[in-house]
Amino acid sequence: MGPTDGTAGTGPGEKPAAAGLPPGDFGVVLATLRARHGWSVREFARRANVSEGQVCNLESGLRNPTPAVATACDAVLGTGGRLAELADSVRRGVPPDGIVEPGPLVAGYERVLGELKGIGRSTGPRFVTASLKSVIRTLKDAGERSGGEQDAGVWLLASEFAEYTGWMAQEAGNTAEALRWTNCAVRWGARGGDETVAAYALVRKAHIAQYRGDTGAALGWAAQAERHPAATSAIRAHAARRAAQSHARRGDPGACRDALERFGGHAAEISDGRPPHWGPRIGDGGPHLLEASCMLGLRRFGPAADLFADAYGPVTATDSNSRARFAVRRATALAGAGRLDDACHLVSATLPVIRLIDSATVRADLARFVEEARPLKAGPGLLGVIDASAALAAGRALAAG
């Protein structure tokens, strides 16, 4: 989805609408296409000459579009009348008292989830949250109406959507909402016959506690996840990752090393090569980046900086969130090792991405960079980078309450 010029409905450097509409009802399609363009609700509303409230109501499924609004959305997105045609159809595609056929619904929304995850990794939660919630409403409705054994697939997909919505809530800085959606994922997963989400939910709770600075709670949740009878090897590896980083933040190198060894053992048991049902791929970022993050937590800045340098190449080809996260951690290690010029150069190049993705967890890492850089002797140029980083990190902290 690189910049493209000369496409209907786009300006220079903007992303065009896809040749075909993504699956889903009007609200889901609208939110997905808006996210593809990288437009906020406010920006899209301005372009379509409608109110922000109208856009939110359409994307969330609270309102159906009028012909005039659907036509305006068509014009802005360059969809050639297809959105207007979609608006004329029955919103959920089934009679009010009808029975849903789950198969096509699940297949279509599985593709939507994959696309929204890709957008979320590159642009942050504000571009995908409305669409995620709209799909969840559709799936819940379909799950209640579907008949036979296939309804389990609807609830499992609803569970996956809820889990990712919880992650986006955490990225937006709302941990209470993150926990609420995670608990929904557990309930709907069980309704679909999958207990593994209950194990992965413990990993998510460990992650939330870790970013709150409560390492004791993080270790407790991670230990429960590793012991959970429904945990897969991938889930146990995720749990060991959280334990290793939490032990590092506590300054316990021995326990950190034990957790890293458990991580390696669990990861080695994953042999089918398929994406895990819950959470990111274990290999994302590579084991060297995990070890580097642990060295950073242990304040072993020199070794951490070297490890980040060795492992950083593959990360630069992944999503914006990962690039920003590990760039900031690498800069923190460089600052701790006394290489403030290199650290500030790296952060300066990363600040625009951090502003775009608006991630609370990345901002938390940025705050750690400021903690290490602030006490060091810096000239006006470097001090400007540190001040800008502090303002950005504090801005998210204030917004999150």
XYZ file of C-alpha atoms in Angstrom:
401
model
C 0.000 0.000 0.000
C 2.590 2.510 -1.087
C 1.892 6.086 -2.183
C 0.122 6.382 -5.526
C -0.872 9.415 -7.581
C -3.586 9.921 -10.149
C -6.253 7.618 -8.700
C -9.869 8.707 -8.429
C -10.711 9.882 -4.962
C -7.088 10.325 -3.870
C -4.575 13.113 -3.880
C -0.806 13.062 -4.247
C 0.770 10.519 -1.918
C -2.541 9.046 -0.773
C -3.554 5.394 -0.927
C -6.191 4.474 -3.542
C -9.248 2.363 -2.921
C -8.795 -1.288 -3.800
C -10.142 -2.600 -7.088
C -12.826 -4.531 -5.191
C -14.638 -3.719 -1.987
C -13.580 -5.625 1.128
C -16.247 -7.973 2.503
C -18.673 -6.685 5.085
C -21.674 -4.423 5.505
C -21.610 -0.713 4.658
C -20.102 0.397 7.961
C -17.315 -2.180 7.899
C -16.466 -1.459 4.263
C -16.455 2.296 4.881
C -14.183 1.989 7.931
C -11.830 -0.404 6.147
C -11.478 1.812 3.071
C -10.980 4.897 5.251
C -8.258 3.066 7.174
C -6.584 2.023 3.916
C -6.290 5.681 2.978
C -4.861 6.541 6.397
C -7.587 9.113 7.091
C -8.922 9.880 10.540
C -12.684 10.162 11.037
C -12.298 13.944 11.094
C -10.355 14.026 7.824
C -12.802 11.737 6.042
C -15.786 13.736 7.335
C -14.208 16.931 5.990
C -13.629 15.395 2.571
C -17.150 13.945 2.359
C -18.779 17.106 3.768
C -20.567 15.199 6.513
C -20.276 15.367 10.280
C -17.848 13.289 12.327
C -20.837 11.941 14.227
C -22.397 10.677 11.002
C -19.206 8.837 10.076
C -18.942 7.243 13.525
C -22.604 6.169 13.446
C -22.212 4.654 9.974
C -19.026 2.762 10.819
C -20.369 1.479 14.107
C -23.626 0.303 12.526
C -25.844 2.630 14.550
C -27.211 4.253 11.374
C -27.754 3.223 7.772
C -26.574 5.675 5.103
C -28.920 7.877 3.124
C -28.452 7.785 -0.662
C -26.842 11.238 -0.546
C -24.309 10.241 2.121
C -23.506 6.959 0.359
C -22.908 8.866 -2.875
C -20.621 11.323 -1.077
C -18.620 8.431 0.380
C -18.388 6.876 -3.085
C -16.973 10.103 -4.498
C -14.340 10.519 -1.808
C -13.207 6.887 -1.885
C -13.391 6.494 -5.656
C -15.482 3.319 -5.502
C -17.540 4.044 -8.617
C -20.998 3.736 -7.096
C -20.371 0.413 -5.375
C -20.813 1.857 -1.890
C -24.173 3.306 -2.927
C -25.190 -0.115 -4.240
C -24.113 -1.692 -0.960
C -26.168 0.856 0.976
C -29.266 -0.193 -0.955
C -28.951 -3.812 0.145
C -30.170 -5.225 3.429
C -27.576 -4.134 5.969
C -26.632 -7.472 7.432
C -27.550 -9.501 4.387
C -30.206 -11.609 6.177
C -33.899 -11.144 6.995
C -34.511 -9.884 10.554
C -35.780 -13.292 11.662
C -33.707 -15.375 9.254
C -31.068 -18.010 9.868
C -27.507 -17.068 8.956
C -25.349 -19.364 6.826
C -22.067 -19.101 8.797
C -19.564 -20.411 6.247
C -19.392 -17.451 3.819
C -19.692 -14.981 6.687
C -16.693 -16.451 8.538
C -14.575 -16.702 5.397
C -15.258 -13.079 4.494
C -14.613 -11.642 7.928
C -11.453 -13.697 8.384
C -10.061 -11.748 5.418
C -11.273 -8.495 6.971
C -9.493 -9.311 10.237
C -6.239 -9.976 8.415
C -6.491 -6.665 6.600
C -7.390 -4.698 9.722
C -4.464 -6.220 11.596
C -2.133 -5.098 8.840
C -3.547 -1.582 8.948
C -3.413 -1.507 12.748
C 0.251 -2.482 12.792
C 1.092 0.325 10.393
C -1.210 3.161 11.444
C -2.315 2.459 15.008
C -5.658 1.871 16.717
C -7.588 4.978 15.730
C -7.995 3.845 12.108
C -9.330 0.348 12.802
C -11.213 0.339 16.118
C -14.588 1.419 14.707
C -14.433 -1.247 12.019
C -13.442 -3.955 14.520
C -16.380 -3.139 16.777
C -18.804 -3.045 13.859
C -17.725 -6.523 12.717
C -18.069 -7.830 16.272
C -21.678 -6.636 16.383
C -22.365 -8.407 13.092
C -20.729 -11.638 14.277
C -22.584 -11.626 17.593
C -25.845 -11.141 15.750
C -24.957 -13.941 13.322
C -23.909 -16.242 16.157
C -27.279 -15.841 17.838
C -29.130 -16.501 14.555
C -27.036 -19.294 13.103
C -28.052 -22.877 13.441
C -26.218 -26.192 13.592
C -22.607 -26.976 14.348
C -21.206 -24.175 12.201
C -22.120 -21.498 14.728
C -18.916 -22.413 16.623
C -16.887 -20.840 13.805
C -18.780 -17.572 14.175
C -18.073 -17.396 17.907
C -14.412 -18.309 17.426
C -14.003 -15.522 14.903
C -15.835 -13.099 17.200
C -13.354 -14.135 19.892
C -10.410 -13.350 17.608
C -11.866 -9.948 16.767
C -12.431 -9.227 20.470
C -8.874 -10.211 21.386
C -7.421 -7.899 18.741
C -9.801 -5.110 19.749
C -8.443 -5.505 23.285
C -4.898 -5.127 21.968
C -5.908 -1.972 20.078
C -7.486 -0.632 23.271
C -4.200 -1.196 25.081
C -2.358 0.545 22.257
C -4.770 3.460 22.697
C -3.874 3.619 26.393
C -7.169 2.274 27.756
C -6.219 -0.743 29.854
C -9.697 -1.167 31.373
C -11.182 -1.461 27.884
C -8.368 -3.823 26.909
C -9.232 -6.150 29.786
C -12.952 -5.956 29.006
C -12.444 -7.035 25.394
C -10.012 -9.748 26.463
C -12.649 -11.158 28.813
C -15.176 -11.084 25.945
C -12.706 -13.061 23.847
C -12.488 -15.722 26.560
C -16.279 -16.090 26.800
C -16.835 -16.268 23.048
C -13.901 -18.608 22.543
C -15.377 -21.008 25.089
C -18.745 -20.735 23.347
C -16.976 -21.796 20.157
C -15.305 -24.717 21.934
C -11.774 -23.244 22.194
C -10.297 -22.975 25.675
C -6.865 -21.824 24.466
C -7.991 -18.203 24.418
C -8.382 -18.402 28.196
C -4.691 -19.286 28.426
C -3.646 -16.524 26.025
C -5.777 -14.014 27.946
C -3.436 -14.558 30.901
C -0.516 -13.542 28.659
C -2.403 -10.386 27.659
C -2.984 -9.576 31.332
C 0.730 -10.092 32.005
C 1.536 -7.705 29.171
C -0.847 -5.056 30.519
C 0.638 -5.387 34.012
C 4.153 -5.176 32.586
C 3.428 -1.843 30.904
C 1.769 -0.585 34.063
C 5.063 -1.224 35.832
C 3.590 -3.945 38.053
C 6.200 -6.648 37.478
C 4.903 -8.783 40.333
C 1.463 -9.054 38.746
C 3.023 -9.610 35.320
C 5.051 -12.543 36.642
C 1.996 -13.995 38.335
C -0.123 -13.878 35.173
C 2.722 -15.239 33.048
C 3.237 -18.177 35.422
C -0.474 -18.996 35.288
C -0.376 -18.887 31.490
C 2.575 -21.290 31.286
C 0.820 -23.741 33.623
C -2.620 -23.461 32.029
C -3.778 -26.877 30.793
C -5.099 -25.404 27.528
C -1.917 -23.472 26.722
C -0.228 -24.331 23.446
C 3.532 -24.206 22.954
C 3.149 -20.786 21.344
C 1.171 -19.445 24.306
C 3.754 -20.812 26.756
C 6.483 -19.142 24.719
C 4.614 -15.832 24.890
C 4.252 -16.274 28.657
C 7.962 -17.018 29.082
C 8.746 -13.883 27.046
C 6.720 -11.759 29.474
C 8.367 -13.464 32.443
C 11.872 -12.853 31.074
C 11.239 -9.152 30.525
C 9.593 -8.739 33.928
C 12.478 -10.472 35.728
C 14.855 -8.167 33.842
C 12.970 -5.078 34.990
C 13.238 -6.424 38.544
C 17.003 -6.756 38.153
C 17.090 -10.552 38.498
C 19.459 -11.863 35.773
C 19.283 -15.500 36.891
C 15.487 -15.692 36.742
C 15.567 -13.773 33.464
C 17.966 -16.304 31.953
C 15.792 -19.210 33.133
C 12.746 -17.619 31.476
C 14.689 -17.061 28.251
C 15.642 -20.744 28.231
C 12.004 -21.710 28.744
C 11.072 -19.399 25.894
C 13.555 -21.155 23.620
C 12.277 -24.590 24.644
C 8.634 -23.706 24.036
C 9.444 -22.025 20.721
C 11.332 -25.127 19.564
C 8.178 -27.202 20.083
C 6.307 -25.146 17.452
C 6.929 -27.191 14.331
C 3.987 -26.739 11.968
C 4.997 -23.275 10.765
C 1.420 -22.006 10.798
C 0.536 -18.616 12.326
C -0.507 -19.036 15.975
C -4.208 -18.877 16.741
C -3.608 -16.225 19.400
C -1.003 -13.490 19.426
C 1.824 -12.648 17.024
C 4.268 -15.132 15.559
C 6.829 -16.222 18.141
C 9.595 -15.493 15.653
C 8.520 -11.877 15.069
C 11.586 -9.778 15.816
C 13.730 -12.824 16.525
C 15.100 -14.186 19.829
C 18.009 -11.728 19.751
C 15.612 -8.797 20.102
C 14.026 -10.444 23.146
C 17.434 -10.952 24.699
C 18.379 -7.361 23.824
C 15.194 -6.094 25.508
C 16.062 -8.135 28.596
C 19.613 -6.737 28.667
C 18.081 -3.277 28.471
C 15.801 -4.076 31.407
C 18.836 -5.279 33.367
C 20.564 -1.977 32.504
C 23.362 -3.756 30.683
C 23.371 -1.039 28.081
C 26.491 -1.918 26.112
C 25.536 -5.554 25.433
C 21.945 -4.468 24.758
C 23.071 -1.902 22.185
C 25.239 -4.513 20.445
C 22.419 -7.058 20.385
C 19.961 -4.528 18.996
C 22.473 -3.577 16.296
C 22.930 -7.246 15.311
C 19.191 -7.980 15.247
C 17.909 -4.664 13.930
C 18.249 -5.422 10.210
C 15.312 -7.852 9.921
C 13.079 -5.598 12.014
C 13.429 -2.665 9.634
C 11.439 -4.653 7.050
C 8.445 -5.308 9.348
C 5.538 -3.115 10.414
C 5.702 0.469 11.653
C 4.839 -0.446 15.229
C 7.735 -2.910 15.512
C 10.170 -0.560 13.812
C 9.297 2.246 16.214
C 9.305 0.044 19.306
C 12.711 -1.505 18.722
C 14.254 1.707 17.407
C 13.352 3.426 20.680
C 14.675 0.528 22.741
C 17.903 0.549 20.760
C 18.198 4.308 21.309
C 17.646 3.825 25.047
C 20.500 1.309 25.152
C 22.735 3.705 23.196
C 21.916 6.544 25.583
C 22.626 4.334 28.581
C 25.956 3.399 27.020
C 26.857 7.098 26.694
C 26.317 7.333 22.932
C 23.786 10.155 23.107
C 24.449 11.498 19.596
C 23.613 8.131 18.025
C 20.624 7.670 20.310
C 19.083 11.052 19.504
C 19.681 10.626 15.783
C 17.765 7.346 15.866
C 14.905 8.751 17.939
C 14.638 11.893 15.812
C 14.099 9.741 12.724
C 11.466 7.673 14.571
C 9.349 10.431 16.173
C 7.141 10.981 13.069
C 6.234 7.281 13.032
C 5.443 7.353 16.766
C 3.113 10.302 16.222
C 1.365 8.457 13.409
C 0.773 5.127 15.137
C -0.185 6.778 18.454
C 0.742 3.682 20.475
C 0.638 3.865 24.266
C 3.097 0.979 24.597
C 5.612 2.615 22.242
C 5.211 5.872 24.154
C 6.005 3.990 27.355
C 9.259 2.849 25.754
C 9.890 6.444 24.664
C 9.508 7.595 28.259
C 12.281 5.160 29.260
C 14.517 6.700 26.603
C 13.902 10.133 28.113
C 14.776 8.812 31.580
C 18.170 7.634 30.342
C 18.905 10.603 28.081
C 17.771 13.485 30.291
C 20.636 13.313 32.853
C 23.301 13.303 30.121
C 25.095 16.405 28.921
C 23.430 17.505 25.676
C 23.762 20.463 23.330
C 20.739 22.404 22.034
C 20.097 20.062 19.101
C 20.107 16.895 21.175
C 18.179 18.583 23.963
C 15.470 19.461 21.440
C 15.083 15.798 20.519
C 14.887 14.800 24.179
C 12.310 17.519 24.908
C 10.208 16.491 21.909
C 10.356 12.863 23.062
C 9.336 13.823 26.585
C 6.385 15.851 25.311
C 5.196 12.993 23.100
C 5.521 10.414 25.875
C 3.797 12.669 28.416
C 1.032 13.460 25.949
C 0.028 9.814 25.747
C 0.302 9.384 29.500
C -2.053 12.329 30.051
C -4.501 11.114 27.401
C -4.557 7.661 28.977
C -5.417 9.159 32.374
